[in-house]
Amino acid sequence: MENTKIWLSSPHMGGNEQSYINEAFESNWIAPLGPNVNGFEQDIQKYLSGNNEVYVAALSSGTAALHLSLVMLGVEHGDEVICQSMTFSASANPIMYQGATPIFVDSEPETWNICPNALETAIKDRISKGKKPKAIIAVHLYGMPFKADEILAISKKYDIPVVEDSAEALGSTYKGRKCGTLGNFGILSFNGNKIITTSGGGALVCHNEEDKNKTVFLSTQARDNAPHYQHSHVGYNYRMSNICAGIGRGQMEVLDSHVAKRREMNSFYKNLFQYNEAVTVLTEPSKDYFSNHWLTAITIEPKLFKGVTREDIRKSLDAENIESRPLWKPMHMQPVFEKYPYYGGIISEELFKNGLCLPSGSNLTDEEKSRIDKVIKSYL
Ligand SMILES: *Cc1c(COP(=O)(O)O)cnc(C)c1O
């Protein structure tokens, strides 16, 4: 037991997931539709809807949700789509699925998300080159909301829709509004390492019922209304299974407690590093931001740390069977994307160079925390 692996973020079941799955078996709804799918969608809608109601389509993954958002926005071959460079590759890949060109934009240092100034520069330059970008993909990395007022103002000014990649930010809010509901479309992920999981799954958050219905239509092979199989659109097999949705229903019951526990993990690290000027813990810039702290991430300034680097800390943790991981490597630095346009400076590059994500699961025990504490204290 003593040296069992401590993961960055692992699935954490609440207890009722199994009974929703049993219901699916008992009623033989073993399909990408059924009562759990409808129930899970309603649970998320209820959770996300504030003053404005949202409509949620449960899908097979967050990547599928991103892809369908671009399809819904009419992104086609040869179009350009702006994407936050510092993110997981799944934010950018769907641009390629559509045969469009990704235009990458740097981060700003406060939230580590898309920089409003670099975004506007990129838009102006693309327009001057003859093509107005079709969409802006902005990401709430590690659960930290992006600068939504600034980004949405630019979206409005240039009339370019925002796809809000909220895969890591279910439970986060910006000025009291839930992440996932701020953009023209929001996407959620329920992959195994996210704040709640359906083993694999995602959702597209829409602002009207028509968009939701169209998403469901496209995700179930775009069958027209006819007794035979009739198609007038290209379809996708992207709907969530009723088994996975059963897990999701159980997970929605414990989402708020997962958020509270992830935030406790964040406080744990803030306390650990509070007297160390070389380490910065990613922190909400003001009361407008509320992060679910899906992952707690730090940056290390080796010059202030007797030369200690993020790799030193990562390797020491690894030697104790504790997982940690460098921050996302920016897309404009990735071999597959490096030939595409990039706007901004070196913020995301520096974050990648010096940043580390620490174990942040909602299920970490006191014993596991003291193992982490011991390794980190050996440096402080
Ligand atoms: C996980 C993730 C996705 C993709 O979600 P999947 O459900 O794994 O397809 C997209 N964007 C970001 C930022 C993510 O972290």
mmCIF file of C-alpha atoms in Angstrom, residues 38-188:
data_model
loop_
_atom_site.group_PDB
_atom_site.id
_atom_site.type_symbol
_atom_site.label_atom_id
_atom_site.label_comp_id
_atom_site.label_asym_id
_atom_site.label_seq_id
_atom_site.Cartn_x
_atom_site.Cartn_y
_atom_site.Cartn_z
ATOM 1 C CA ASN A 38 -31.965 12.699 -21.134
ATOM 2 C CA GLY A 39 -31.575 12.782 -17.352
ATOM 3 C CA PHE A 40 -27.880 13.672 -17.511
ATOM 4 C CA GLU A 41 -28.591 16.481 -19.975
ATOM 5 C CA GLN A 42 -31.280 17.847 -17.664
ATOM 6 C CA ASP A 43 -28.952 17.643 -14.663
ATOM 7 C CA ILE A 44 -26.279 19.654 -16.505
ATOM 8 C CA GLN A 45 -28.826 22.158 -17.818
ATOM 9 C CA LYS A 46 -30.132 22.710 -14.309
ATOM 10 C CA TYR A 47 -26.599 23.133 -12.988
ATOM 11 C CA LEU A 48 -25.523 25.602 -15.684
ATOM 12 C CA SER A 49 -28.675 27.645 -16.244
ATOM 13 C CA GLY A 50 -28.675 30.970 -14.472
ATOM 14 C CA ASN A 51 -30.679 33.912 -15.747
ATOM 15 C CA ASN A 52 -30.409 32.480 -19.217
ATOM 16 C CA GLU A 53 -31.477 28.942 -19.878
ATOM 17 C CA VAL A 54 -29.037 26.659 -21.702
ATOM 18 C CA TYR A 55 -29.655 23.505 -23.716
ATOM 19 C CA VAL A 56 -27.171 20.662 -23.475
ATOM 20 C CA ALA A 57 -26.430 17.817 -25.907
ATOM 21 C CA ALA A 58 -24.528 14.886 -24.350
ATOM 22 C CA LEU A 59 -21.866 13.565 -26.725
ATOM 23 C CA SER A 60 -19.161 10.922 -26.907
ATOM 24 C CA SER A 61 -16.316 13.318 -26.023
ATOM 25 C CA GLY A 62 -15.314 16.919 -25.536
ATOM 26 C CA THR A 63 -13.442 16.699 -28.826
ATOM 27 C CA ALA A 64 -16.666 15.674 -30.581
ATOM 28 C CA ALA A 65 -18.395 18.667 -28.970
ATOM 29 C CA LEU A 66 -15.679 21.007 -30.269
ATOM 30 C CA HIS A 67 -15.939 19.486 -33.718
ATOM 31 C CA LEU A 68 -19.720 19.870 -33.842
ATOM 32 C CA SER A 69 -19.487 23.466 -32.598
ATOM 33 C CA LEU A 70 -17.347 24.274 -35.635
ATOM 34 C CA VAL A 71 -19.743 22.411 -37.931
ATOM 35 C CA MET A 72 -22.656 24.366 -36.426
ATOM 36 C CA LEU A 73 -20.774 27.645 -36.979
ATOM 37 C CA GLY A 74 -20.300 26.772 -40.631
ATOM 38 C CA VAL A 75 -16.504 26.411 -40.518
ATOM 39 C CA GLU A 76 -15.439 24.949 -43.834
ATOM 40 C CA HIS A 77 -12.386 24.018 -45.843
ATOM 41 C CA GLY A 78 -10.075 27.039 -46.232
ATOM 42 C CA ASP A 79 -11.594 29.040 -43.368
ATOM 43 C CA GLU A 80 -9.472 30.368 -40.521
ATOM 44 C CA VAL A 81 -10.187 29.688 -36.845
ATOM 45 C CA ILE A 82 -8.388 31.382 -33.959
ATOM 46 C CA CYS A 83 -7.307 29.132 -31.097
ATOM 47 C CA GLN A 84 -5.581 29.732 -27.785
ATOM 48 C CA SER A 85 -2.096 28.292 -28.294
ATOM 49 C CA MET A 86 -1.577 27.146 -24.733
ATOM 50 C CA THR A 87 -4.017 24.258 -24.455
ATOM 51 C CA PHE A 88 -4.499 20.547 -24.968
ATOM 52 C CA SER A 89 -4.315 19.512 -28.635
ATOM 53 C CA ALA A 90 -7.992 18.522 -28.601
ATOM 54 C CA SER A 91 -8.880 22.250 -28.688
ATOM 55 C CA ALA A 92 -7.146 22.630 -32.055
ATOM 56 C CA ASN A 93 -7.571 19.270 -33.805
ATOM 57 C CA PRO A 94 -11.223 19.828 -34.813
ATOM 58 C CA ILE A 95 -10.105 22.871 -36.842
ATOM 59 C CA MET A 96 -8.070 20.417 -38.929
ATOM 60 C CA TYR A 97 -11.008 17.987 -39.211
ATOM 61 C CA GLN A 98 -12.880 20.765 -41.020
ATOM 62 C CA GLY A 99 -9.952 21.463 -43.346
ATOM 63 C CA ALA A 100 -9.652 24.933 -41.849
ATOM 64 C CA THR A 101 -6.467 26.764 -40.799
ATOM 65 C CA PRO A 102 -5.667 27.291 -37.118
ATOM 66 C CA ILE A 103 -4.383 30.735 -36.106
ATOM 67 C CA PHE A 104 -2.707 30.498 -32.707
ATOM 68 C CA VAL A 105 -2.713 33.242 -30.076
ATOM 69 C CA ASP A 106 -0.549 33.648 -26.969
ATOM 70 C CA SER A 107 -1.697 33.751 -23.342
ATOM 71 C CA GLU A 108 -1.673 36.607 -20.847
ATOM 72 C CA PRO A 109 0.132 36.123 -17.510
ATOM 73 C CA GLU A 110 -2.821 36.511 -15.104
ATOM 74 C CA THR A 111 -5.073 33.595 -16.078
ATOM 75 C CA TRP A 112 -2.649 31.929 -18.533
ATOM 76 C CA ASN A 113 -5.471 32.003 -21.090
ATOM 77 C CA ILE A 114 -5.902 33.766 -24.444
ATOM 78 C CA CYS A 115 -4.494 37.308 -24.389
ATOM 79 C CA PRO A 116 -7.060 39.949 -25.444
ATOM 80 C CA ASN A 117 -4.394 42.212 -26.986
ATOM 81 C CA ALA A 118 -2.787 39.444 -29.031
ATOM 82 C CA LEU A 119 -6.253 38.257 -30.044
ATOM 83 C CA GLU A 120 -7.220 41.651 -31.418
ATOM 84 C CA THR A 121 -3.879 41.986 -33.218
ATOM 85 C CA ALA A 122 -4.450 38.582 -34.806
ATOM 86 C CA ILE A 123 -7.983 39.438 -35.933
ATOM 87 C CA LYS A 124 -6.924 42.786 -37.446
ATOM 88 C CA ASP A 125 -4.019 41.187 -39.267
ATOM 89 C CA ARG A 126 -6.058 38.293 -40.653
ATOM 90 C CA ILE A 127 -8.740 40.717 -41.858
ATOM 91 C CA SER A 128 -6.068 42.897 -43.506
ATOM 92 C CA LYS A 129 -4.795 39.775 -45.265
ATOM 93 C CA GLY A 130 -8.263 39.206 -46.673
ATOM 94 C CA LYS A 131 -9.841 36.630 -44.386
ATOM 95 C CA LYS A 132 -11.952 37.218 -41.323
ATOM 96 C CA PRO A 133 -11.607 34.332 -38.841
ATOM 97 C CA LYS A 134 -14.748 32.247 -38.521
ATOM 98 C CA ALA A 135 -14.497 31.515 -34.783
ATOM 99 C CA ILE A 136 -12.409 32.046 -31.640
ATOM 100 C CA ILE A 137 -11.644 29.010 -29.465
ATOM 101 C CA ALA A 138 -10.834 30.236 -25.956
ATOM 102 C CA VAL A 139 -9.986 27.868 -23.106
ATOM 103 C CA HIS A 140 -10.390 28.003 -19.313
ATOM 104 C CA LEU A 141 -7.121 26.203 -18.564
ATOM 105 C CA TYR A 142 -6.925 24.172 -15.374
ATOM 106 C CA GLY A 143 -10.364 25.539 -14.473
ATOM 107 C CA MET A 144 -9.261 29.206 -14.439
ATOM 108 C CA PRO A 145 -11.771 31.354 -16.352
ATOM 109 C CA PHE A 146 -10.325 33.358 -19.234
ATOM 110 C CA LYS A 147 -10.780 37.147 -19.327
ATOM 111 C CA ALA A 148 -14.335 36.788 -20.525
ATOM 112 C CA ASP A 149 -15.402 40.468 -20.591
ATOM 113 C CA GLU A 150 -12.433 41.414 -22.756
ATOM 114 C CA ILE A 151 -12.677 38.393 -25.062
ATOM 115 C CA LEU A 152 -16.451 38.692 -25.526
ATOM 116 C CA ALA A 153 -16.118 42.420 -26.243
ATOM 117 C CA ILE A 154 -13.656 41.639 -29.060
ATOM 118 C CA SER A 155 -15.947 38.871 -30.312
ATOM 119 C CA LYS A 156 -18.788 41.385 -30.462
ATOM 120 C CA LYS A 157 -16.723 44.178 -32.012
ATOM 121 C CA TYR A 158 -15.615 41.992 -34.928
ATOM 122 C CA ASP A 159 -18.711 39.785 -34.975
ATOM 123 C CA ILE A 160 -16.759 36.537 -34.583
ATOM 124 C CA PRO A 161 -18.367 33.834 -32.395
ATOM 125 C CA VAL A 162 -16.592 32.354 -29.363
ATOM 126 C CA VAL A 163 -16.364 28.625 -28.736
ATOM 127 C CA GLU A 164 -15.736 28.306 -25.040
ATOM 128 C CA ASP A 165 -13.581 25.253 -24.309
ATOM 129 C CA SER A 166 -14.774 24.574 -20.790
ATOM 130 C CA ALA A 167 -13.502 20.976 -20.752
ATOM 131 C CA GLU A 168 -11.497 21.698 -17.608
ATOM 132 C CA ALA A 169 -13.820 24.232 -16.019
ATOM 133 C CA LEU A 170 -17.149 22.660 -15.088
ATOM 134 C CA GLY A 171 -17.990 24.327 -11.762
ATOM 135 C CA SER A 172 -15.925 27.466 -12.389
ATOM 136 C CA THR A 173 -17.617 30.861 -12.679
ATOM 137 C CA TYR A 174 -16.822 34.292 -14.078
ATOM 138 C CA LYS A 175 -18.665 37.203 -12.421
ATOM 139 C CA GLY A 176 -21.067 34.633 -11.038
ATOM 140 C CA ARG A 177 -21.841 33.111 -14.436
ATOM 141 C CA LYS A 178 -21.024 29.449 -14.992
ATOM 142 C CA CYS A 179 -18.163 28.601 -17.333
ATOM 143 C CA GLY A 180 -19.537 26.766 -20.343
ATOM 144 C CA THR A 181 -22.375 29.285 -20.749
ATOM 145 C CA LEU A 182 -20.346 32.393 -21.637
ATOM 146 C CA GLY A 183 -19.587 31.803 -25.323
ATOM 147 C CA ASN A 184 -21.759 31.199 -28.381
ATOM 148 C CA PHE A 185 -21.168 27.521 -27.717
ATOM 149 C CA GLY A 186 -19.597 25.878 -24.667
ATOM 150 C CA ILE A 187 -17.976 22.499 -24.566
ATOM 151 C CA LEU A 188 -17.571 20.148 -21.603
#
